[in-house]
Amino acid sequence: MTRLFNEPATFTEDALAGFIDLYADLVLGVPGGVVRATETREGKVAVVIGGGSGHYPAFCGVVGVGFADGAVVGNVFTSPAARDVLSVARAASGGAGILFSYGNYAGDVMNFGLAEQRLRREGLDVRTVLVTDDIASAGPHEMQKRRGIAGDFVVFKLAGAAAEAGYDLDGVERVAAHGNARTKTLGVAFAGCTLPGWAAPLFEVPPGRMAVGLGIHGEPGIAEESLPTADELAERLVSALVAEAPADAGSRVAAILNGLGTTKYEELFAVWLGVSRRLEVSGYEVVAPEVGELVTSLDMAGCSLTLLFLDDELEELWTAPAITPAFRRGSDGNAGGSAKRRRPVEITSPDASEGAVDASEQSRAVARTIARALHAIAATMGEHEDELGRLDSVAGDGDHGRGMVRGSASAAASSAMAVAARAGSATLLRRAGDEWGAAAGGTSGALWGAALAAVGKGLGDQGDIRSGDVVAALAAGVKAVQTLGKAEFGDKTMLDAMLPFVDELRARSAAASLSDAWRSAAAAAVAAAQRTADLSPRVGRARPLAHRSVGTPDPGAVSFGLAMEAVGRVLSEHQEK
Ligand code: ADP
Ligand code: MG
């Protein structure tokens, strides 16, 4: 249970502020995360890592000399927004390019990916290496689908050491990708973790049993076995990982026995003894092993074993010195780094910096209706937050309700400001989309942000808007979701409700008023969302646990249906007036 917080909603901010206060000598808080407190050497590649919080020391705990230059910090178990990634990357950049490295999750891929595109347009060289160490999340023939768990620590360490040693961006990228390909992890859990403010854990493991192959966001395991002894567990983990050794593996491995949150160090030591013996029997020599909490999952009870199959270069990087809040290796004297402190980064609000907008009266009138619609969506999401969270916890990470509430509330607040600034529909929706993505983070935040901006672009700030234009603009919004998320109809995502919505709206709007057509389209979206219960997810966080998700509708499709119903009510009131 996560017991201590002020408000569940501000848990991340409060924890991060405490962390920055505590480690002010090592890290500096910037909008969206932290960077090293001291300036990096001119011409050094910046390694920027990140993800949701709830994993400490991952990710902000390993910012420092010999490790990461910056960490982007999202909400609990939620990918940080693209805006946060941009802010941390800009603050961390040392002028020699940036390597993004993070666990392979759809939301992180989208948000870091958007930031990467943006930075490239600005002329910065940015590369990405996804961590894919979890052998339980996809088979060896689908390595690129595997998610990142405790292997994050290994890949970040290797990349950080290479950058500190003066490798150029090509070199840092090569080492990170090579290290990732040789890093394998398997985890087990004895009890699920509980999100701050939640009464029950995200999943439960029956007494005397153990979940095998769990994720680090409260995603349940892929198999259940009876609870082993410490030695049996060591045997189970080592044999599974050794079977994944790359063809050219030598006899030296780095190892991490990682506690997931509430498993005691003494328990880990007892398991470690078995791991170390087992590895020796299998002909491996262990180099600089780590036992402790390195990538956690809030208060989950469980542990994971990670093996890095070394070669000479990887061994040198793995053993190189580092000074970070949560991890130190070697003496401070040999870690290098600069003593010059960074200047604090100023926080600017993007909305305040934008001046008055040129828009037609008609586009402004539509913008006022859109603002009311966004408020209605925010109110509905507030009412359904718990339900959406529960749907997402069946096979995902339980954050969908929170994300939708944060995103829609920020979008609604921004739309009120845009109306006050006399913005047209395009400007209002672009800003609302920005705020939605920034406040929500995660997969759905990035997708809703992109969708709103695309709908706005379709409506424009000038001229007359007819119902045909509305259909076309909404279709463009759905297209933006497809382009960014690369999912197809039937993959069990929000698209399964969005596509039927637009089809029905298009079919009806020829003969009916927009508000009548909308009501019927919203009903189609709600029905289509319910039908996703029969499907098995092919993309997103729920994919590794596809079988569990059957019988439960997709949370993103359900929330979309609810949102469209809310907008329908606003349009009906509008028509009555
Ligand atoms: P996260 O998966 O990052 O935790 P949320 O829980 O907020 O994000 O949103 C999950 C929802 O996002 C899913 O229910 C699904 O509808 C939607 N989703 C996930 N991946 C995709 C994708 N590639 N394309 C479209 N929608 C997606
Ligand atoms: Mg989720």
XYZ file of C-alpha atoms and ligand atoms in Angstrom:
605
model
C 0.000 0.000 0.000
C 1.281 3.507 -0.754
C 0.200 5.167 2.473
C 1.910 8.521 2.685
C 0.904 11.352 0.403
C -0.792 14.733 0.654
C -3.135 14.414 -2.301
C -2.978 11.332 -4.515
C -3.186 13.675 -7.499
C 0.007 15.540 -6.503
C 2.006 12.547 -5.301
C 4.484 12.763 -8.181
C 5.077 16.498 -7.820
C 5.490 16.262 -4.043
C 7.870 13.313 -4.205
C 9.928 14.952 -6.940
C 10.163 18.239 -5.067
C 11.379 16.373 -1.975
C 13.945 14.481 -4.026
C 15.285 17.678 -5.606
C 15.493 19.357 -2.218
C 17.392 16.407 -0.782
C 19.885 16.026 -3.632
C 20.324 19.683 -4.575
C 24.092 19.129 -4.799
C 23.613 16.585 -7.590
C 20.439 17.417 -9.457
C 18.574 20.496 -10.613
C 14.822 20.511 -11.140
C 13.656 21.768 -14.544
C 10.114 21.765 -15.963
C 9.310 18.122 -16.648
C 12.112 16.497 -14.666
C 15.707 16.898 -13.532
C 19.158 17.455 -15.008
C 22.606 17.277 -13.445
C 23.288 20.145 -11.085
C 26.629 20.800 -12.686
C 27.318 21.828 -16.246
C 28.406 19.139 -18.650
C 31.674 19.334 -20.461
C 31.496 21.113 -23.839
C 30.966 18.623 -26.614
C 29.636 15.832 -24.431
C 26.734 13.734 -25.704
C 23.708 14.085 -23.412
C 21.952 10.925 -22.278
C 18.316 11.661 -21.473
C 16.231 8.947 -19.873
C 12.784 8.869 -18.381
C 9.376 7.395 -17.922
C 6.603 7.443 -15.381
C 7.346 7.767 -11.689
C 6.775 5.000 -9.173
C 10.041 3.288 -10.182
C 12.612 5.044 -8.011
C 15.649 5.031 -8.313
C 14.566 4.879 -11.931
C 14.698 7.368 -13.431
C 15.666 10.592 -11.682
C 17.815 8.752 -9.122
C 20.466 7.913 -11.716
C 21.101 11.398 -13.053
C 24.710 12.315 -12.446
C 28.298 11.997 -13.545
C 28.913 8.740 -15.406
C 25.202 8.124 -15.786
C 22.319 10.165 -17.231
C 22.403 13.895 -17.986
C 18.680 14.319 -17.477
C 15.577 12.368 -16.540
C 12.046 13.158 -17.618
C 9.588 12.440 -14.839
C 6.000 11.497 -15.691
C 3.111 10.854 -13.358
C 2.971 7.539 -11.552
C 3.255 4.777 -14.170
C 2.468 7.278 -16.921
C 4.711 8.300 -19.747
C 5.841 11.922 -19.491
C 4.387 14.313 -22.061
C 6.338 15.390 -25.134
C 6.562 18.915 -23.689
C 8.353 17.588 -20.592
C 10.748 15.567 -22.737
C 11.578 18.676 -24.779
C 12.191 20.762 -21.706
C 14.544 18.250 -20.067
C 16.347 17.513 -23.343
C 16.993 21.186 -24.004
C 18.287 21.723 -20.478
C 20.526 18.636 -20.636
C 21.922 19.195 -24.118
C 25.679 19.737 -24.268
C 25.800 20.551 -27.967
C 27.050 17.145 -29.158
C 23.724 15.432 -29.668
C 21.270 13.666 -27.424
C 20.564 10.007 -26.836
C 17.075 9.198 -25.623
C 16.811 5.879 -23.864
C 13.741 4.500 -22.123
C 11.686 1.362 -21.733
C 9.676 0.216 -24.730
C 6.118 1.346 -23.943
C 3.693 2.830 -26.445
C 3.147 6.056 -24.482
C 6.870 6.700 -24.020
C 7.588 5.892 -27.659
C 4.926 8.408 -28.726
C 5.879 11.227 -26.389
C 9.669 10.901 -26.700
C 9.142 10.346 -30.437
C 7.216 13.613 -30.803
C 9.938 15.443 -28.883
C 12.647 13.830 -31.008
C 10.981 14.985 -34.245
C 10.686 18.471 -32.857
C 14.328 18.660 -31.717
C 15.500 17.372 -35.084
C 13.538 20.095 -36.808
C 15.430 22.530 -34.584
C 18.671 21.069 -35.891
C 19.709 18.903 -32.942
C 20.967 15.392 -33.548
C 18.818 13.037 -31.470
C 18.866 9.230 -31.429
C 16.788 6.736 -29.515
C 17.554 3.338 -28.038
C 14.565 1.533 -26.561
C 15.174 -0.888 -23.734
C 13.612 -4.303 -24.423
C 15.016 -6.615 -21.753
C 11.864 -8.321 -20.445
C 11.972 -11.849 -21.840
C 8.425 -12.591 -20.641
C 6.766 -9.863 -22.682
C 7.369 -11.345 -26.161
C 9.204 -14.301 -27.654
C 12.789 -14.253 -28.999
C 11.465 -13.828 -32.553
C 9.743 -10.579 -31.502
C 12.505 -8.931 -29.458
C 11.479 -5.467 -30.644
C 8.078 -5.917 -28.946
C 9.577 -6.675 -25.552
C 9.104 -4.065 -22.852
C 11.841 -2.521 -20.740
C 12.089 -3.323 -17.036
C 15.178 -3.507 -14.795
C 17.404 -3.674 -17.877
C 16.755 0.071 -18.141
C 19.361 0.542 -15.454
C 21.972 -1.421 -17.418
C 21.422 0.318 -20.737
C 21.377 3.781 -19.137
C 24.584 2.979 -17.260
C 26.366 1.824 -20.404
C 25.231 4.837 -22.433
C 26.039 7.232 -19.588
C 29.545 5.811 -19.140
C 30.213 5.958 -22.880
C 29.088 9.594 -23.087
C 31.231 10.471 -20.065
C 34.220 8.730 -21.673
C 33.898 11.023 -24.694
C 32.207 8.726 -27.221
C 30.440 10.637 -29.985
C 26.700 10.238 -30.574
C 27.151 7.362 -33.028
C 29.269 5.587 -30.462
C 26.905 6.160 -27.552
C 23.971 4.955 -29.637
C 25.892 1.885 -30.802
C 26.909 0.917 -27.265
C 23.389 1.396 -25.899
C 21.829 -0.706 -28.662
C 24.507 -3.385 -28.323
C 24.118 -3.438 -24.533
C 20.350 -3.657 -24.823
C 20.592 -6.634 -27.172
C 22.686 -8.412 -24.532
C 20.547 -7.526 -21.507
C 17.861 -9.990 -20.378
C 15.497 -9.804 -17.410
C 12.827 -11.963 -15.831
C 10.719 -10.806 -12.883
C 8.405 -12.409 -10.350
C 5.874 -10.920 -7.925
C 4.237 -12.078 -4.732
C 1.813 -9.157 -4.343
C 0.693 -6.324 -6.599
C 1.358 -2.642 -6.049
C -1.196 -0.036 -5.014
C -1.418 3.376 -6.667
C -1.497 6.321 -4.226
C -5.085 6.820 -3.119
C -6.281 3.437 -4.342
C -7.839 1.003 -1.892
C -6.719 -2.180 -3.626
C -3.602 -3.323 -5.469
C -3.515 -3.354 -9.270
C -3.431 -7.141 -9.215
C -3.410 -9.860 -6.593
C -1.375 -13.010 -6.252
C -3.006 -15.801 -4.232
C -1.161 -16.861 -1.035
C 1.505 -19.456 -1.691
C 1.698 -18.487 -5.362
C 4.048 -16.359 -7.461
C 3.329 -14.364 -10.637
C 6.044 -14.858 -13.243
C 6.891 -12.340 -15.934
C 5.177 -9.291 -14.431
C 5.697 -5.766 -15.677
C 6.844 -2.826 -13.595
C 3.580 -0.874 -13.854
C 1.391 -3.267 -11.951
C 0.847 -5.287 -15.121
C 0.154 -8.773 -13.779
C 2.416 -11.709 -14.622
C 1.965 -13.975 -17.611
C 1.994 -17.196 -15.588
C 1.438 -18.284 -12.004
C 3.500 -20.863 -10.172
C 3.712 -22.087 -6.611
C 5.919 -20.033 -4.305
C 9.487 -21.427 -4.499
C 12.302 -21.383 -1.971
C 15.018 -18.760 -2.448
C 17.262 -21.333 -4.148
C 14.492 -22.598 -6.377
C 13.712 -19.052 -7.432
C 17.390 -18.433 -8.212
C 17.434 -21.561 -10.334
C 14.205 -20.570 -12.108
C 15.492 -17.092 -12.997
C 19.031 -18.052 -13.965
C 17.973 -20.927 -16.204
C 15.435 -18.770 -18.036
C 17.988 -16.009 -18.664
C 20.928 -18.212 -19.555
C 18.727 -19.782 -22.236
C 18.526 -16.297 -23.787
C 22.303 -15.820 -24.006
C 23.313 -14.335 -27.372
C 25.153 -16.690 -29.708
C 28.483 -14.911 -29.209
C 28.210 -14.540 -25.407
C 31.448 -15.004 -23.532
C 31.689 -16.303 -20.003
C 31.410 -12.972 -18.178
C 28.114 -11.420 -17.100
C 27.003 -8.428 -15.090
C 24.006 -9.202 -12.903
C 21.323 -7.232 -11.112
C 19.027 -8.804 -8.582
C 16.461 -6.058 -8.295
C 13.902 -5.603 -5.521
C 10.569 -4.313 -6.793
C 9.472 -2.356 -3.764
C 8.734 -4.295 -0.601
C 10.900 -7.374 -0.888
C 13.545 -7.135 1.837
C 17.251 -6.805 1.112
C 17.884 -9.882 3.254
C 15.491 -11.883 1.107
C 17.336 -10.674 -1.974
C 20.685 -11.654 -0.451
C 19.333 -15.154 0.195
C 18.258 -15.401 -3.445
C 21.537 -13.882 -4.606
C 23.528 -16.693 -3.078
C 21.608 -19.148 -5.232
C 21.975 -16.921 -8.304
C 25.694 -16.591 -7.890
C 26.192 -20.345 -7.400
C 23.911 -21.206 -10.277
C 25.776 -18.858 -12.608
C 29.088 -20.359 -11.559
C 27.822 -23.868 -12.232
C 26.661 -22.692 -15.669
C 30.205 -21.493 -16.389
C 29.697 -17.752 -15.911
C 31.870 -15.323 -14.012
C 29.921 -12.447 -12.456
C 31.310 -8.907 -12.786
C 30.306 -6.079 -10.413
C 26.859 -7.416 -9.497
C 24.220 -5.219 -7.896
C 21.612 -6.403 -5.418
C 19.005 -3.928 -4.251
C 16.260 -1.628 -5.445
C 17.165 -0.182 -8.831
C 13.943 -0.204 -10.854
C 10.913 -0.585 -8.628
C 7.177 -0.736 -9.074
C 5.832 1.302 -6.128
C 5.211 -1.163 -3.301
C 5.156 -4.344 -5.341
C 6.515 -7.424 -3.573
C 8.820 -9.267 -5.907
C 12.166 -9.200 -7.635
C 13.781 -9.576 -11.002
C 17.091 -10.871 -12.238
C 18.911 -9.130 -15.071
C 21.958 -10.475 -16.875
C 24.167 -8.425 -19.168
C 26.291 -10.703 -21.343
C 29.550 -8.775 -21.394
C 32.291 -8.185 -23.892
C 35.418 -6.147 -23.154
C 33.918 -2.802 -24.075
C 30.666 -3.380 -22.189
C 32.591 -4.540 -19.122
C 34.677 -1.380 -19.088
C 31.541 0.777 -19.321
C 29.614 -1.271 -16.768
C 32.409 -0.924 -14.205
C 33.156 2.759 -14.918
C 32.695 5.216 -12.033
C 29.439 7.098 -11.439
C 28.066 9.572 -8.910
C 24.291 9.851 -8.745
C 21.766 10.204 -5.912
C 20.922 6.519 -5.888
C 24.006 4.839 -7.287
C 27.703 5.399 -6.839
C 30.591 3.458 -8.215
C 34.293 4.175 -7.768
C 35.596 7.145 -5.836
C 34.257 10.623 -6.509
C 37.717 11.649 -7.653
C 37.831 9.405 -10.703
C 34.334 10.031 -12.017
C 35.225 13.258 -13.808
C 32.555 15.869 -14.473
C 32.611 19.596 -13.940
C 32.237 21.631 -10.789
C 30.427 24.529 -12.401
C 26.805 24.719 -11.324
C 24.055 25.095 -13.885
C 21.827 28.116 -13.781
C 18.188 27.409 -12.930
C 15.887 27.119 -15.923
C 13.147 29.700 -16.170
C 9.617 28.447 -16.446
C 7.556 30.116 -19.142
C 3.938 29.443 -19.861
C 3.401 28.862 -23.577
C -0.131 30.235 -23.448
C 0.812 33.528 -21.879
C 3.480 34.107 -24.502
C 1.045 33.874 -27.411
C -0.565 37.126 -28.402
C -4.009 37.947 -29.769
C -5.314 35.807 -32.576
C -6.827 36.664 -35.863
C -10.059 34.731 -36.346
C -13.437 35.103 -38.013
C -16.519 35.738 -35.883
C -17.962 32.428 -36.952
C -14.832 30.506 -36.003
C -14.881 32.266 -32.620
C -18.495 31.233 -32.102
C -17.606 27.613 -32.891
C -14.630 27.928 -30.559
C -16.974 28.925 -27.715
C -19.042 25.786 -28.310
C -15.884 23.678 -28.404
C -14.827 25.169 -25.078
C -18.190 24.149 -23.595
C -17.740 20.688 -25.092
C -14.292 20.365 -23.503
C -15.722 21.356 -20.144
C -18.422 18.727 -20.545
C -15.803 16.103 -21.408
C -13.802 17.079 -18.319
C -16.887 16.759 -16.098
C -17.711 13.322 -17.498
C -14.154 12.091 -17.072
C -14.264 13.233 -13.446
C -17.402 11.174 -12.879
C -15.944 8.096 -14.572
C -12.350 8.316 -13.358
C -12.493 5.266 -11.113
C -14.301 3.128 -13.633
C -11.770 3.973 -16.363
C -8.900 3.248 -13.987
C -10.393 -0.138 -13.166
C -10.814 -1.026 -16.831
C -7.170 -0.076 -17.450
C -5.950 -2.134 -14.490
C -7.295 -5.391 -15.908
C -4.426 -5.712 -18.359
C -2.798 -2.257 -18.320
C -1.499 0.007 -15.600
C -4.633 1.587 -14.129
C -3.824 5.181 -15.050
C -6.333 5.804 -17.800
C -8.948 7.493 -15.588
C -6.364 9.778 -13.999
C -4.836 10.628 -17.345
C -8.184 11.470 -18.926
C -9.148 13.639 -15.961
C -5.866 15.546 -15.979
C -5.819 15.935 -19.738
C -9.414 17.011 -20.211
C -9.367 19.368 -17.233
C -6.253 21.141 -18.551
C -7.693 21.287 -22.050
C -10.907 22.786 -20.662
C -8.991 25.374 -18.619
C -6.867 26.319 -21.613
C -9.962 26.613 -23.813
C -11.482 29.104 -21.383
C -8.337 31.206 -21.686
C -8.413 30.892 -25.462
C -12.035 32.055 -25.572
C -11.098 35.033 -23.421
C -8.292 35.784 -25.893
C -10.882 35.655 -28.716
C -9.227 32.666 -30.380
C -10.741 30.842 -33.329
C -11.409 27.106 -33.405
C -8.008 26.066 -34.743
C -6.043 28.074 -32.201
C -8.259 27.007 -29.324
C -7.994 23.333 -30.204
C -4.246 23.465 -30.841
C -3.661 24.961 -27.409
C -6.157 22.605 -25.781
C -4.429 19.642 -27.438
C -1.032 20.854 -26.211
C -2.322 21.185 -22.683
C -4.098 17.828 -22.802
C -0.939 16.038 -23.899
C 1.232 17.891 -21.391
C -1.046 17.313 -18.410
C -2.039 13.726 -19.131
C 1.139 12.188 -20.531
C 0.806 8.520 -21.447
C -0.389 7.043 -24.681
C -3.868 8.432 -24.558
C -2.602 11.934 -23.682
C -0.362 12.063 -26.746
C -3.147 10.701 -28.959
C -5.863 13.046 -27.675
C -3.454 15.968 -27.970
C -2.690 15.108 -31.593
C -6.379 14.509 -32.364
C -7.544 17.862 -30.981
C -4.861 19.747 -32.879
C -5.800 17.963 -36.127
C -9.517 18.647 -35.650
C -8.647 22.305 -35.059
C -6.528 22.462 -38.185
C -9.469 21.043 -40.123
C -11.851 23.682 -38.752
C -9.502 26.609 -39.207
C -9.607 30.076 -37.643
C -11.314 31.729 -40.593
C -14.523 31.455 -42.531
C -17.696 29.518 -42.228
C -17.866 26.063 -40.753
C -20.528 23.700 -42.086
C -21.401 20.263 -40.815
C -19.524 18.679 -43.728
C -16.403 20.522 -42.572
C -16.984 19.226 -39.069
C -17.079 15.629 -40.289
C -13.933 16.174 -42.335
C -12.172 17.809 -39.378
C -13.118 14.938 -37.060
C -11.953 12.438 -39.661
C -8.629 14.300 -39.716
C -8.494 13.958 -35.925
C -8.943 10.198 -36.186
C -6.342 10.068 -38.933
C -3.887 11.826 -36.616
C -4.468 9.090 -34.029
C -3.807 6.450 -36.659
C -0.661 8.155 -37.875
C 0.810 8.632 -34.417
C -0.343 5.335 -32.884
C -0.013 3.137 -35.975
C -2.892 0.985 -34.783
C -5.608 -0.426 -36.987
C -9.288 -1.051 -36.552
C -9.697 -4.197 -34.434
C -6.442 -3.776 -32.462
C -8.547 -2.999 -29.386
C -7.799 0.690 -28.982
C -9.760 3.931 -28.956
C -9.775 3.740 -32.756
C -12.348 0.968 -32.550
C -14.792 3.556 -31.203
C -13.483 6.535 -33.199
C -13.848 5.051 -36.669
C -17.497 3.938 -36.190
C -18.192 7.368 -34.682
C -16.994 9.227 -37.754
C -18.711 6.776 -40.138
C -22.044 7.209 -38.387
C -21.635 10.986 -38.181
C -20.877 11.186 -41.881
C -23.831 8.958 -42.787
C -26.313 10.848 -40.610
C -25.212 14.432 -41.057
C -26.427 14.562 -44.666
C -30.083 14.341 -43.606
C -30.100 15.390 -39.924
C -28.942 18.346 -37.864
C -25.384 18.120 -36.509
C -26.659 17.566 -32.987
C -28.975 14.701 -33.992
C -26.279 13.135 -36.132
C -23.814 13.537 -33.266
C -26.130 11.807 -30.773
C -26.497 8.854 -33.050
C -22.730 8.769 -33.727
C -21.996 8.906 -29.993
C -24.343 5.960 -29.447
C -22.466 4.077 -32.173
C -19.157 4.881 -30.442
C -20.441 3.669 -27.074
C -21.738 0.433 -28.605
C -18.505 -0.100 -30.528
C -16.497 0.524 -27.350
C -18.500 -2.168 -25.552
C -17.870 -4.577 -28.422
C -14.105 -4.259 -27.901
C -14.616 -6.502 -24.856
C -14.507 -9.500 -27.222
C -11.186 -8.434 -28.731
C -7.666 -9.146 -27.698
C -5.275 -6.145 -27.779
C -2.583 -6.150 -30.447
C -0.841 -2.896 -29.468
C -0.312 -0.815 -26.331
C 0.488 -1.657 -22.765
C -2.161 -4.368 -22.521
C -0.690 -6.496 -25.322
C 1.568 -8.788 -23.228
C -1.516 -9.712 -21.188
C -3.874 -9.919 -24.105
C -5.768 -12.927 -22.767
C -6.673 -11.141 -19.533
C -8.172 -8.271 -21.393
C -10.758 -10.418 -23.207
C -14.128 -9.776 -21.582
C -13.250 -6.187 -20.631
C -13.758 -3.298 -23.065
C -10.804 -1.124 -24.056
C -10.530 1.817 -21.625
C -9.559 4.311 -24.323
C -12.540 3.301 -26.473
C -14.900 3.556 -23.495
C -13.642 7.012 -22.526
C -13.982 8.173 -26.120
C -17.634 7.040 -26.165
C -18.296 8.879 -22.901
C -16.632 12.004 -24.243
C -18.680 12.000 -27.435
C -21.911 11.549 -25.454
C -20.975 14.577 -23.360
C -20.300 16.655 -26.471
C -23.640 15.473 -27.884
C -25.433 16.890 -24.854
C -23.728 20.256 -25.341
C -24.727 20.327 -29.015
C -28.357 19.483 -28.159
C -28.561 22.323 -25.631
C -26.991 24.594 -28.198
C -29.581 23.613 -30.792
C -32.470 24.166 -28.375
C -31.217 27.694 -27.823
P -0.989 4.123 -21.208
O -1.268 2.944 -22.099
O 0.231 4.872 -21.598
O -1.070 3.775 -19.765
P -3.665 5.212 -21.046
O -3.929 4.173 -20.007
O -4.026 6.596 -20.686
O -2.178 5.174 -21.549
O -4.484 4.870 -22.364
C -4.658 3.562 -22.765
C -5.505 3.591 -24.022
O -4.777 4.160 -25.098
C -5.900 2.218 -24.518
O -7.048 1.767 -23.852
C -6.134 2.450 -25.993
O -7.461 2.860 -26.258
C -5.246 3.607 -26.312
N -4.090 3.201 -27.111
C -2.987 2.566 -26.712
N -2.146 2.391 -27.741
C -2.752 2.930 -28.830
C -2.410 3.082 -30.210
N -1.255 2.641 -30.685
N -3.295 3.686 -31.032
C -4.478 4.147 -30.560
N -4.839 4.039 -29.279
C -3.999 3.446 -28.427
Mg -2.751 3.082 -18.835
